[in-house]
Coordinates of C-alpha atoms in Angstrom, one line a residue:
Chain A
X1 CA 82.5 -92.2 53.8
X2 CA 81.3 -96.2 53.4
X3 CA 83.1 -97.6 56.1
X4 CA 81.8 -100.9 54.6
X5 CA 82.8 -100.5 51.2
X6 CA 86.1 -99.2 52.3
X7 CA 86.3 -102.4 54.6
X8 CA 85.3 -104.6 51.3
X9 CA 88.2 -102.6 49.1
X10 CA 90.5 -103.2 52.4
X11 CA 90.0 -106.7 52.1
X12 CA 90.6 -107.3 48.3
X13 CA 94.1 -105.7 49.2
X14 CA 94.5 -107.5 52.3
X15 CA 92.4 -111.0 52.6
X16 CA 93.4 -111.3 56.3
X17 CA 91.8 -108.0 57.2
X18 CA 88.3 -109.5 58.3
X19 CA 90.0 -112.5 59.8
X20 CA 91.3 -110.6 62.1
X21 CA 87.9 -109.7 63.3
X22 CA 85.1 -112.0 63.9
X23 CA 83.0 -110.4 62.0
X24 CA 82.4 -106.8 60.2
X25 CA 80.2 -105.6 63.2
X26 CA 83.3 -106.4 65.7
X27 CA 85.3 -104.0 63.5
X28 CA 82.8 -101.6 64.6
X29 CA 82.9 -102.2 67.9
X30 CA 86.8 -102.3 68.0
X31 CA 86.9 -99.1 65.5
X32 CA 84.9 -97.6 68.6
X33 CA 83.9 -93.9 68.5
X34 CA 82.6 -91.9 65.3
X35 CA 85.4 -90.2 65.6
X36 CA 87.8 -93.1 64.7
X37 CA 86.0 -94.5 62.1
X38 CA 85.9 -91.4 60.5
X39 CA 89.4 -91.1 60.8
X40 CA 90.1 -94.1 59.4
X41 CA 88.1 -93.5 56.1
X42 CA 89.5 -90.3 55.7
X43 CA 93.1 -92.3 55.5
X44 CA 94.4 -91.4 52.2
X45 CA 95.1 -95.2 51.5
X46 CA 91.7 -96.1 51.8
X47 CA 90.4 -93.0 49.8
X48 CA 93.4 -94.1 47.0
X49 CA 91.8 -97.6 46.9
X50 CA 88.6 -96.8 46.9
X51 CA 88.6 -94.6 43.9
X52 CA 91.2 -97.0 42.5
X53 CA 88.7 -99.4 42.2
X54 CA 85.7 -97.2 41.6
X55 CA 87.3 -95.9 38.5
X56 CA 89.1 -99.8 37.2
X57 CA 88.3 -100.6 33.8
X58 CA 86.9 -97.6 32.9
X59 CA 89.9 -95.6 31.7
X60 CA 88.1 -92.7 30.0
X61 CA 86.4 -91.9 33.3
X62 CA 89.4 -92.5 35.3
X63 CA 91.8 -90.1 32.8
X64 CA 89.0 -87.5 33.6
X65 CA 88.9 -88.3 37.3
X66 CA 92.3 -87.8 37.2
X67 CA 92.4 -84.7 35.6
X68 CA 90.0 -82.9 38.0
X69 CA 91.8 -84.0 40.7
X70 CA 94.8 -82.5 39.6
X71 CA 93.3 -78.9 39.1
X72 CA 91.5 -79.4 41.9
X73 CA 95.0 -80.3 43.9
X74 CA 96.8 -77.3 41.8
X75 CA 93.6 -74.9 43.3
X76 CA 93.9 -76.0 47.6
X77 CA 98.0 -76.5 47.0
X78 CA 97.7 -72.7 46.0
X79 CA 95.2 -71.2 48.6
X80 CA 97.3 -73.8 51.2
X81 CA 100.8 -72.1 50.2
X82 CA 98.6 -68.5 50.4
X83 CA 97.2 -69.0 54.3
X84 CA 100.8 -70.5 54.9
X85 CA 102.5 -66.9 53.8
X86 CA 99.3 -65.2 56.2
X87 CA 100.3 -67.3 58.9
X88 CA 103.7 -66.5 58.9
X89 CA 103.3 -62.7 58.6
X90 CA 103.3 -60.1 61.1
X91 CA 99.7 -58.5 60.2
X92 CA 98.1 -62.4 61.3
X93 CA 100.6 -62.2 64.4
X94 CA 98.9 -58.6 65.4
X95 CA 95.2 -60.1 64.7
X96 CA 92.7 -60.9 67.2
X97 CA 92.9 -64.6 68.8
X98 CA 89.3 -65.4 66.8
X99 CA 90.7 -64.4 63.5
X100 CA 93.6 -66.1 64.1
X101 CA 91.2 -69.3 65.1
X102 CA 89.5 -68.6 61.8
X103 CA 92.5 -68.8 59.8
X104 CA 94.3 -71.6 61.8
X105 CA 90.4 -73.5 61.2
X106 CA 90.6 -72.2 56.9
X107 CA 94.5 -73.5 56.6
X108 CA 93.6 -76.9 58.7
X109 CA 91.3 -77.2 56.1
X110 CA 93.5 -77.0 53.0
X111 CA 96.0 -79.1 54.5
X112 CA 93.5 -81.7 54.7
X113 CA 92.0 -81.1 50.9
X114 CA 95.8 -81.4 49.8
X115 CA 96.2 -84.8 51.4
X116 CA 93.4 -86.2 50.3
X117 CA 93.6 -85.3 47.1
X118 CA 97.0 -86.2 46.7
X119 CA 96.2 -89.8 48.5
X120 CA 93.3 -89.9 45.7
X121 CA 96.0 -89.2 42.6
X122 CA 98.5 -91.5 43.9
X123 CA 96.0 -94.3 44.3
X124 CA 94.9 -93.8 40.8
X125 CA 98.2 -94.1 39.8
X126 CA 98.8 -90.6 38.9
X127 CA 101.5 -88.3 40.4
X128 CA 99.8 -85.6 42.2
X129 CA 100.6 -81.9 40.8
X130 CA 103.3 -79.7 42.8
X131 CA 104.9 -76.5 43.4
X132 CA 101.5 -74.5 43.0
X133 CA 102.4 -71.2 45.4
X134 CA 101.3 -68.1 45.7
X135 CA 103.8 -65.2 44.4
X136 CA 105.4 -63.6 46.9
X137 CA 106.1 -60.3 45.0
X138 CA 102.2 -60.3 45.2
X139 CA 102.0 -61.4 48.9
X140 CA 104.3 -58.8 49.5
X141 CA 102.0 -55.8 48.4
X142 CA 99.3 -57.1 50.9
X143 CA 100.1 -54.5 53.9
X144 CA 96.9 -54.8 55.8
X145 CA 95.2 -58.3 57.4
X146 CA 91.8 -56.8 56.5
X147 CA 90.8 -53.7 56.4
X148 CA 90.8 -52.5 52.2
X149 CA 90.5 -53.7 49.0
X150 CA 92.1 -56.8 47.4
X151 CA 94.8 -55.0 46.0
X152 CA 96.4 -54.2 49.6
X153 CA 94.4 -56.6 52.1
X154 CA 95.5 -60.3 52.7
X155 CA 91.5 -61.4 53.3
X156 CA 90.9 -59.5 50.5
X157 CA 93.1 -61.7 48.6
X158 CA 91.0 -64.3 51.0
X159 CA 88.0 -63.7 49.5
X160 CA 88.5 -63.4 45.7
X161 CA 90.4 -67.2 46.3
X162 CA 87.8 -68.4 48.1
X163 CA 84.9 -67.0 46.1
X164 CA 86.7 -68.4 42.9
X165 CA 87.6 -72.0 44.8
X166 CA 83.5 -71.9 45.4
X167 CA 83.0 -71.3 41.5
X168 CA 85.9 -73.5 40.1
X169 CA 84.4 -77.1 42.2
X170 CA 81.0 -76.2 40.5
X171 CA 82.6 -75.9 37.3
X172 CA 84.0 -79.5 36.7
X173 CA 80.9 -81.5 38.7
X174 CA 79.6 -82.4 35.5
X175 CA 82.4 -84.2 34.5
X176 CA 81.9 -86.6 37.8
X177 CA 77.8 -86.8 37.3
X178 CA 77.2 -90.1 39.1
X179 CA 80.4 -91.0 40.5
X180 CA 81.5 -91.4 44.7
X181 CA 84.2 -88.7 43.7
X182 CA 81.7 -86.5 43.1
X183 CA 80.5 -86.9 46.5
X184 CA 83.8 -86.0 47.8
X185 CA 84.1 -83.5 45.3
X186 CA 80.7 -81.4 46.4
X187 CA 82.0 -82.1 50.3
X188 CA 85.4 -79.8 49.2
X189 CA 83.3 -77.5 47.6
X190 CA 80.5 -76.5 50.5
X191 CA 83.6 -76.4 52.9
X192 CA 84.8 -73.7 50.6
X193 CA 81.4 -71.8 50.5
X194 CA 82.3 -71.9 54.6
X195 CA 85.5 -70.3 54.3
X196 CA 84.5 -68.0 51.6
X197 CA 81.6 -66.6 53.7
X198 CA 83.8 -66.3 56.8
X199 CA 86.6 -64.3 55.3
X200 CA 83.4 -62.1 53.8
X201 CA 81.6 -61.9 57.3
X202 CA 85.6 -60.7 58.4
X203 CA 85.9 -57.7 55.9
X204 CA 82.7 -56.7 57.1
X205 CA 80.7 -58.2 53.7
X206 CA 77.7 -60.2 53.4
X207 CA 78.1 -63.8 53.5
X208 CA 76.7 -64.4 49.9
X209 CA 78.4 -62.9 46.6
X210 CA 76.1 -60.0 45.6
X211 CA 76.1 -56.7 43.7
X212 CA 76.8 -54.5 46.9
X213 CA 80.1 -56.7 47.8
X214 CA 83.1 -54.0 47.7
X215 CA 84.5 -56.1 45.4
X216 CA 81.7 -56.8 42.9
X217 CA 83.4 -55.4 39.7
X218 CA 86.6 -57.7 40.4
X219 CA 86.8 -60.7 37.3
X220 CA 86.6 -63.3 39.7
X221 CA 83.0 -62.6 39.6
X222 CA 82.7 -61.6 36.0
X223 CA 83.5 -64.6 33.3
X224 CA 85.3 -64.9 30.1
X225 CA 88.8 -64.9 29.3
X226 CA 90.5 -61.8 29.1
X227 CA 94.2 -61.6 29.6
X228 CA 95.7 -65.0 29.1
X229 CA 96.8 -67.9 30.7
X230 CA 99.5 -70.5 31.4
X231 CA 97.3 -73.4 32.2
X232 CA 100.1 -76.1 31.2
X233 CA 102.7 -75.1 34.0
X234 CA 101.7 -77.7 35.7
X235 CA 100.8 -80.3 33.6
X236 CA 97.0 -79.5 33.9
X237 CA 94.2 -80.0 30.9
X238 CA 92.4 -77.1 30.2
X239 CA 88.9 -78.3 28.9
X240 CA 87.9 -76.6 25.6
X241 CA 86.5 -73.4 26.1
X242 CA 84.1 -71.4 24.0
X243 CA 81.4 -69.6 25.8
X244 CA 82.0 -67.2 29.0
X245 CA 80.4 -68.9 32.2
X246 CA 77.6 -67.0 34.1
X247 CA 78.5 -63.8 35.8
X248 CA 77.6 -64.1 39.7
X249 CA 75.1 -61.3 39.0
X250 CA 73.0 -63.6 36.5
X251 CA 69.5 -63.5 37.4
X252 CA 68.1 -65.8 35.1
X253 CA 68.3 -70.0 36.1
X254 CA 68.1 -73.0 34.1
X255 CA 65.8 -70.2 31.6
X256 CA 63.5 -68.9 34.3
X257 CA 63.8 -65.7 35.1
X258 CA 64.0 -65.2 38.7
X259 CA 63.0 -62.1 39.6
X260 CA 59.4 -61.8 37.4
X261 CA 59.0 -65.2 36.1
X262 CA 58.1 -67.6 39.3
X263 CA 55.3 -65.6 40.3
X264 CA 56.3 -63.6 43.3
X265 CA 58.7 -60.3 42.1
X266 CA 62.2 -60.8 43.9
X267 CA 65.2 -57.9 43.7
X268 CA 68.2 -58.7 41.4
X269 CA 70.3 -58.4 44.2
X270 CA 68.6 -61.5 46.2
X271 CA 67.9 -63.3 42.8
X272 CA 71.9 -63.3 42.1
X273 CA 72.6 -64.0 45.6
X274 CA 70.6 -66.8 46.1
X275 CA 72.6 -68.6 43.4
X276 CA 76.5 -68.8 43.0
X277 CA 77.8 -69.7 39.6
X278 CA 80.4 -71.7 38.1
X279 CA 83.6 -71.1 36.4
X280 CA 85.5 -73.0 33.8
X281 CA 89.3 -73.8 34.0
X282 CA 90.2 -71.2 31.6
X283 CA 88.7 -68.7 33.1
X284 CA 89.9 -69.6 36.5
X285 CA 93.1 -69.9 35.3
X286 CA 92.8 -66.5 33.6
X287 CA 95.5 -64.3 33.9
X288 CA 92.9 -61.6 35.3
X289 CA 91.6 -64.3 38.2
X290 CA 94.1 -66.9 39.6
X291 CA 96.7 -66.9 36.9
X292 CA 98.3 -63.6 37.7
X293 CA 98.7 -64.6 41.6
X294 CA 100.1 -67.7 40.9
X295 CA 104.1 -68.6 40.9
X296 CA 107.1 -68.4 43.0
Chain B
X1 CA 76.6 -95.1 50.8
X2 CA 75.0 -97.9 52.1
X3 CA 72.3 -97.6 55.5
X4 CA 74.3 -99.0 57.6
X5 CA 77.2 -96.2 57.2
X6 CA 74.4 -93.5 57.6
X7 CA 73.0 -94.5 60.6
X8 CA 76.3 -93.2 61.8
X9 CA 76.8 -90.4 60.3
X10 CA 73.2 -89.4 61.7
X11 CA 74.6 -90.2 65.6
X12 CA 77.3 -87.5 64.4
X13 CA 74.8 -85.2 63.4
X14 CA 72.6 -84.9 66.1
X15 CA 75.8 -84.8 68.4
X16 CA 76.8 -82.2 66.5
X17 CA 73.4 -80.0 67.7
X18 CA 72.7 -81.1 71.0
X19 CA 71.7 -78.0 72.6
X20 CA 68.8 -77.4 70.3
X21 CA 67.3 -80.4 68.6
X22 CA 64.2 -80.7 69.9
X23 CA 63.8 -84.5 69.4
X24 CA 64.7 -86.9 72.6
X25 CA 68.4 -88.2 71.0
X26 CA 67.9 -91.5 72.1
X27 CA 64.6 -91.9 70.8
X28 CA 65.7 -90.3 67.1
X29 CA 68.4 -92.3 66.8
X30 CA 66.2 -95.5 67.6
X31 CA 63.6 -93.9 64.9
X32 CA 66.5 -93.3 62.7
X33 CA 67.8 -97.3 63.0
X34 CA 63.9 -98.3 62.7
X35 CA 63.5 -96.4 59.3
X36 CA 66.9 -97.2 57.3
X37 CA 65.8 -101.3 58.5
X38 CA 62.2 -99.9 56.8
X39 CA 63.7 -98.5 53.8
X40 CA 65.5 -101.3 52.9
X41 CA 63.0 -103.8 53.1
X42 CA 60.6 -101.3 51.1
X43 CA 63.4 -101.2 48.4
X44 CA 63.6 -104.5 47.8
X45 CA 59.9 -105.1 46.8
X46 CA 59.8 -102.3 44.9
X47 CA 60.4 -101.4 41.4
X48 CA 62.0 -98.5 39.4
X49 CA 58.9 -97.4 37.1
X50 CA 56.6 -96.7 39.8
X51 CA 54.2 -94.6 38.7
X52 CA 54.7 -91.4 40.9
X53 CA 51.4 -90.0 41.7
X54 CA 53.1 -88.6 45.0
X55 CA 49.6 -89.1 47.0
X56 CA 49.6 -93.2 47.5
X57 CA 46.7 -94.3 49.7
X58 CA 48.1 -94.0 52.9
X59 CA 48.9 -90.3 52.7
X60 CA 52.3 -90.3 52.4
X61 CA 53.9 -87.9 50.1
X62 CA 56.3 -89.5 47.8
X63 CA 59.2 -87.7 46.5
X64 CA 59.3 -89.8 43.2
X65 CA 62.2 -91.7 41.2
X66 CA 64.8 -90.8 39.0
X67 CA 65.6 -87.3 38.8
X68 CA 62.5 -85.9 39.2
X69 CA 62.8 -87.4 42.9
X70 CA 65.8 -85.6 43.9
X71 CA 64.0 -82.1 43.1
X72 CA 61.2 -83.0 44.5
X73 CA 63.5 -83.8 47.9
X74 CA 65.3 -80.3 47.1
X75 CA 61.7 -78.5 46.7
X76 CA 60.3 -80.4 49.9
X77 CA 63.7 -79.1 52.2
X78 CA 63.5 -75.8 50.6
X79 CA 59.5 -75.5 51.0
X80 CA 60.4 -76.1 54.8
X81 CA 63.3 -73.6 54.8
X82 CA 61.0 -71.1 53.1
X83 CA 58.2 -71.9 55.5
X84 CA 60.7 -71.1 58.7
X85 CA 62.4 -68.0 57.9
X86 CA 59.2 -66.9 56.6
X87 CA 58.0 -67.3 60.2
X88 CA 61.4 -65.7 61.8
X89 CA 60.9 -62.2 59.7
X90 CA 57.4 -62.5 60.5
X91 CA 57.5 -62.6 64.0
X92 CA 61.2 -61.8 64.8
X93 CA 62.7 -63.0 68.0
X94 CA 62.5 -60.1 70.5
X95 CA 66.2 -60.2 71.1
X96 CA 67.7 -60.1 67.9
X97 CA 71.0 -58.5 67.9
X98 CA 71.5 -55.5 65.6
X99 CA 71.2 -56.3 61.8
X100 CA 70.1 -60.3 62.4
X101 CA 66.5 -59.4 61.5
X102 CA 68.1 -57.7 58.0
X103 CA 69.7 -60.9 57.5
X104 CA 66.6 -63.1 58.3
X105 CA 64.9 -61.2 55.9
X106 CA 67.4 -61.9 53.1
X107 CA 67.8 -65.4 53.9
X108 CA 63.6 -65.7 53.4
X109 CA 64.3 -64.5 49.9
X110 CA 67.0 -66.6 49.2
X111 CA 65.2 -69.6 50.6
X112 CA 61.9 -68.7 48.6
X113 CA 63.7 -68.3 45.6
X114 CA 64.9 -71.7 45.9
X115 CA 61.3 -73.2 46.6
X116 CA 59.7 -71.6 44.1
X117 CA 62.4 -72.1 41.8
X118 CA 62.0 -75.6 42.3
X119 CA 58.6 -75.9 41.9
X120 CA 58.5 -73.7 38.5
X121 CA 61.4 -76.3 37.4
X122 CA 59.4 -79.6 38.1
X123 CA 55.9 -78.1 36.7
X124 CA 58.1 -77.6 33.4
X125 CA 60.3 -80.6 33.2
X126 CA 57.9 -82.8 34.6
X127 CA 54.5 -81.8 34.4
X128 CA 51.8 -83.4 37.2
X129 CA 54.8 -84.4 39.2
X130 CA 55.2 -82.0 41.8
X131 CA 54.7 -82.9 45.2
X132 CA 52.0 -80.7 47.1
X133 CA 52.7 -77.3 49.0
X134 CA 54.1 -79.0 52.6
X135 CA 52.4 -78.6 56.2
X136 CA 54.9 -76.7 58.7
X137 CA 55.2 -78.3 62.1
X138 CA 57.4 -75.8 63.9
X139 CA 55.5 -76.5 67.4
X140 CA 59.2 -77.4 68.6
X141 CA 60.7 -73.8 68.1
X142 CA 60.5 -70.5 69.8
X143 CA 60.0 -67.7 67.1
X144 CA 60.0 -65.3 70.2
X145 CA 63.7 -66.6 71.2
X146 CA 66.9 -65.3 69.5
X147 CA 68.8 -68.9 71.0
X148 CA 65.6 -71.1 69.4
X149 CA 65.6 -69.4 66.3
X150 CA 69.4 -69.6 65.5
X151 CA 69.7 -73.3 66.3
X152 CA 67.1 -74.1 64.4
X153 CA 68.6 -72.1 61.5
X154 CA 71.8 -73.8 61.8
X155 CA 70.4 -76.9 62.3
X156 CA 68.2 -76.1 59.0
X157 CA 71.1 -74.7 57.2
X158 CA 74.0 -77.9 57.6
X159 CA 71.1 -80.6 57.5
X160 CA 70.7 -78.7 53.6
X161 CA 74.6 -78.8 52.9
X162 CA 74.6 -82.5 53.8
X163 CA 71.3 -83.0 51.7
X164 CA 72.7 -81.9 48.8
X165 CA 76.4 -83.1 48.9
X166 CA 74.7 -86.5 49.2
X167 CA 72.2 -86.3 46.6
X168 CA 74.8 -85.0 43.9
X169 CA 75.4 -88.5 42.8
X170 CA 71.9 -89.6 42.5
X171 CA 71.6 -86.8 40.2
X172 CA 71.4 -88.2 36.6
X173 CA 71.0 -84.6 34.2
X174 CA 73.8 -82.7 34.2
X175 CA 72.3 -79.3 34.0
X176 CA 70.3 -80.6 37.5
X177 CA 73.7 -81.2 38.9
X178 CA 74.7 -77.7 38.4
X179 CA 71.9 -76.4 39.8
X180 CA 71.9 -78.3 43.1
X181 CA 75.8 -77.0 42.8
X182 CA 74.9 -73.5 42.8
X183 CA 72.6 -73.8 45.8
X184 CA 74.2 -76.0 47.9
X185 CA 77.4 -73.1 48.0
X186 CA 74.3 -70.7 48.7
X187 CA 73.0 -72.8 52.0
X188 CA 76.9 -73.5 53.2
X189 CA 77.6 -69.6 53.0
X190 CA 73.9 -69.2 55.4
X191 CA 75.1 -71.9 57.4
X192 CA 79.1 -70.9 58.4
X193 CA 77.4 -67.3 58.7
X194 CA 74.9 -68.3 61.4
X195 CA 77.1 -70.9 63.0
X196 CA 79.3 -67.6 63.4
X197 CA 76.8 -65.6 65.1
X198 CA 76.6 -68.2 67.9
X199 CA 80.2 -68.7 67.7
X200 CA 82.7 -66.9 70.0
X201 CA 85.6 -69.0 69.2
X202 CA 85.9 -68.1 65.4
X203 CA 85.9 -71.5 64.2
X204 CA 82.6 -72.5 64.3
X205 CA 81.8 -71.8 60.9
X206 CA 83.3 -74.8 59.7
X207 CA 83.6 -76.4 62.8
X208 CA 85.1 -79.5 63.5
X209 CA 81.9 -80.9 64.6
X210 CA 80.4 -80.5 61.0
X211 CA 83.9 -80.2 58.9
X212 CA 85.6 -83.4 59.8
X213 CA 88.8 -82.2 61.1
X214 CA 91.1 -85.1 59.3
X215 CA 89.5 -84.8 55.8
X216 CA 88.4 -81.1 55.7
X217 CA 85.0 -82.9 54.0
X218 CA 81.9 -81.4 55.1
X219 CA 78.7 -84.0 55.6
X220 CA 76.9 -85.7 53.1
X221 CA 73.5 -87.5 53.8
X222 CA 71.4 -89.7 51.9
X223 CA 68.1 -88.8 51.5
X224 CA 65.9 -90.8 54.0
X225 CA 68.1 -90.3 56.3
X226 CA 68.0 -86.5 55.8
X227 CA 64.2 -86.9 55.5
X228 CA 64.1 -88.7 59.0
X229 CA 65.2 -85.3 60.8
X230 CA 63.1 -83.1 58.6
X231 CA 60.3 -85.0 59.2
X232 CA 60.1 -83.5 62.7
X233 CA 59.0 -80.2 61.0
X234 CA 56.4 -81.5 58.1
X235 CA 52.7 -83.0 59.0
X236 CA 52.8 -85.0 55.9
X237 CA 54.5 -88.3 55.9
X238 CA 57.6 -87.9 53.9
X239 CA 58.7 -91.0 51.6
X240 CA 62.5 -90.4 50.1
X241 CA 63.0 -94.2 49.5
X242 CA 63.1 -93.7 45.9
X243 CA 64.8 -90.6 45.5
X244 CA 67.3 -90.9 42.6
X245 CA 66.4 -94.7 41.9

């Protein structure tokens, strides 16, 4: 964060805020530690101004702002209502104190991403998205912490939400190309890489989505649209979709073909993992990816 | 972001690493205040169609303008993550745990991937403006030592994340933007994953010291100041002033 832009949109709201300081170095030195003045620009006020005034006058940009917010709010509200039901289950209570640490760090996290974001909306003069949970019929069915498959494990649930949090952030950048939000957009999204490769490194995975990953032939690393979707349940805009998105075992980037065409031969498997790849919002929202899991 | 804002976020960064950056913090930091004041001066005498030969007189490399800039700053931090894990499987540290040498090994390929992808990328989108294969300077780091190795590594690995979340902006071409997208998630997963093998508190991978607790953001760095802490490890003079512009 720009402490001194954020200062400069504090004092277009508030004139007196540099009088009360002799000058915009003493706000530092009152401010004191990194650790305040980071705290202070991550004050969803601040961020709310900010974009407010990052985005004024240029409605189109703003209405699309706006909109990836909101899916972006609907996406951490989910995964933040899913480590909620982990933390309040038995199978967390009967983990070890690090995997609690891990989760406690994942949740912390989310809580944060939902604050921010929803300081962000508000300041634009949106109302921020609500009620996005994760079913508890589903939840339910999850009767190990760890150890299995999706179908039955909660970090296997973990990981497909994370994995598809990582794709969904890369899929809208391009509607942000240029813009501070962005910024905070691709600082969301390399926290979720984190998480996702923690939960992996958990279940005993590699770090990186590859073809060997237990759960390799689940949709949320395929594409397309295959089941349906109820993308307006909570207000959200589905961009037009027409082409499936790359699958995560895509070899080939921006045309080149990674394994034979940049002169040294590399193996499919570290030519797909040294690359994730994007999804769009109808195939996140998919009934065969998020969709399904998503409800009271 | 202005300099003055990244100045601080570098004193967070190297008090996030203390126990393995191998540059005196004081002095950095001072070489860190010296070269945003530097930059900024160099900006405002300087004008946006350059001509980017990348070799100016005094043997700096320039990263270039424009777009083209900000891979040539992706291909110069991946040449130099290329260049160390290519070092680590080489001559692995003699008290790996179990499996870390595996995982070295895949992390090379990942990282060599990136470089040469980069470089294949530039040669077609913008022919002649490449910058040079780089000059390692890893005379500050143990290959023989497990500890060395893995600070470095996670050193390597979150300067990258904060690299590219702060060069996303400056990027102009969407299709670029993706790219950089689909990396950066790449070099977050390397980083929580060796932060974790030092970690024995399970939280490390996103630590608070890198995630900012309040905001859940990661870091984001511009690119001169990014390019002030890699320097350490290149022989060439590295010029991002005009990354982006």
């Amino acid at each position: 964060m720009d402490l001194f832009k954020i200062i400069d949109q504090l004092a277009e709201v508030d004139a007196d805020v540099l009088g009360r300081f002799d000058s915009r170095r003493a706000i530092f030195g009152s401010l004191g530690t990194a650790a305040k003045r980071s705290a202070l620009a991550a004050t969803p006020l601040f961020l709310g101004a900010l974009f407010q005034k990052a985005y004024a006058g240029t409605t189109g940009t703003t209405a699309t702002a706006v909109e990836v917010l909101q899916y972006a709010l609907a996406l951490e509200l989910f995964e933040q209502d899913f480590y909620a039901k982990v933390k309040a289950s038995a199978l967390y209570t009967a983990a070890s104190a690090t995997d609690k640490a891990a989760i406690d760090q994942i949740k912390k996290h989310e809580d944060s991403h939902v604050t921010l974001l929803q300081g962000a909306i508000s300041g634009m003069s949106a109302t921020p998205v609500s009620g996005v949970t994760f079913k508890s019929a589903v939840f339910a069915t999850l009767v190990t912490f760890k150890t299995g498959g999706a179908a039955t494990s909660q970090l296997g649930i973990a990981q497909l939400l994370e994995d598809t949090g990582v794709r969904a952030y890369k899929g809208r950048a391009g509607e942000l190309l240029g813009t501070d939000l962005l910024t905070v957009a691709l600082q969301i999204h390399s926290v979720e890489a984190r998480h996702a490769a923690k939960i992996r490194v958990m279940r005993g995975q590699l770090a990186w989505v590859n073809p060997a990953d237990d759960l390799a032939a689940h949709p949320v690393y395929t594409s397309g649209v295959t089941a349906g979707s109820n993308p307006g349940q909570f207000g959200l805009v589905v961009p037009a979709y027409t082409t499936p998105s790359p699958t995560e075992n895509n070899t080939t980037q921006s045309a080149v073909p990674i394994t034979t065409g940049l002169g040294t031969t590399y193996t499919a498997s570290d030519a797909a993992a040294a690359f994730d790849e994007y999804l769009q919002v109808a195939e996140v929202l998919d009934n065969s990816r998020a969709g399904s899991l998503i409800g009271a | 972001m202005s300099q003055h804002s990244q100045v601080g976020g570098q004193d967070e960064l190297i008090t996030a690493q203390p126990l393995y950056t191998p540059i005196k913090r004081r002095s950095f930091f001072m070489y860190a205040g010296a070269t945003a004041g530097a930059t900024a001066l160099v900006l405002a005498g300087c004008s946006k169609d350059d001509t980017n030969n990348n070799m100016p007189a005094t043997g700096t490399v320039s990263l270039g303008s424009g777009d083209v800039g900000v891979l040539n700053y992706a291909y110069a931090l991946e040449q130099l993550e290329a260049a160390f894990y290519a070092q680590v499987v080489k001559t692995p540290a003699s008290d790996f745990m179990p499996n870390e040498l595996a995982y070295f090994t895949q992390v090379a390929a990942h990282e060599a991937i990136h470089r040469d992808f980069f470089k294949a990328a530039i040669n077609r989108d913008a022919p002649g403006k490449a910058i040079p294969g780089l000059t390692p300077n890893f005379t500050s780091i143990t290959f023989s030592s497990r500890a060395s190795v893995l600070g470095t590594a996670k050193a390597f690995e979150d300067l990258g994340v904060a690299a590219y979340n702060g060069a996303g902006k400056l990027i102009k071409t969407a299709a670029y933007l993706v790219i950089a997208g689909q990396i950066v998630s790449v070099e977050a997963r390397h980083a929580a994953y060796v932060r974790d093998l030092l970690d024995s508190t399970g939280k490390s991978f996103a630590g608070d010291d890198q995630v900012d607790p309040t905001t859940g953001l990661d870091k984001a760095m511009m690119p001169t100041d990014v390019i002030a802490v890699a320097q350490t490890y290149v022989m060439e003079k590295l010029d991002a002033s005009t990354v982006g512009k």
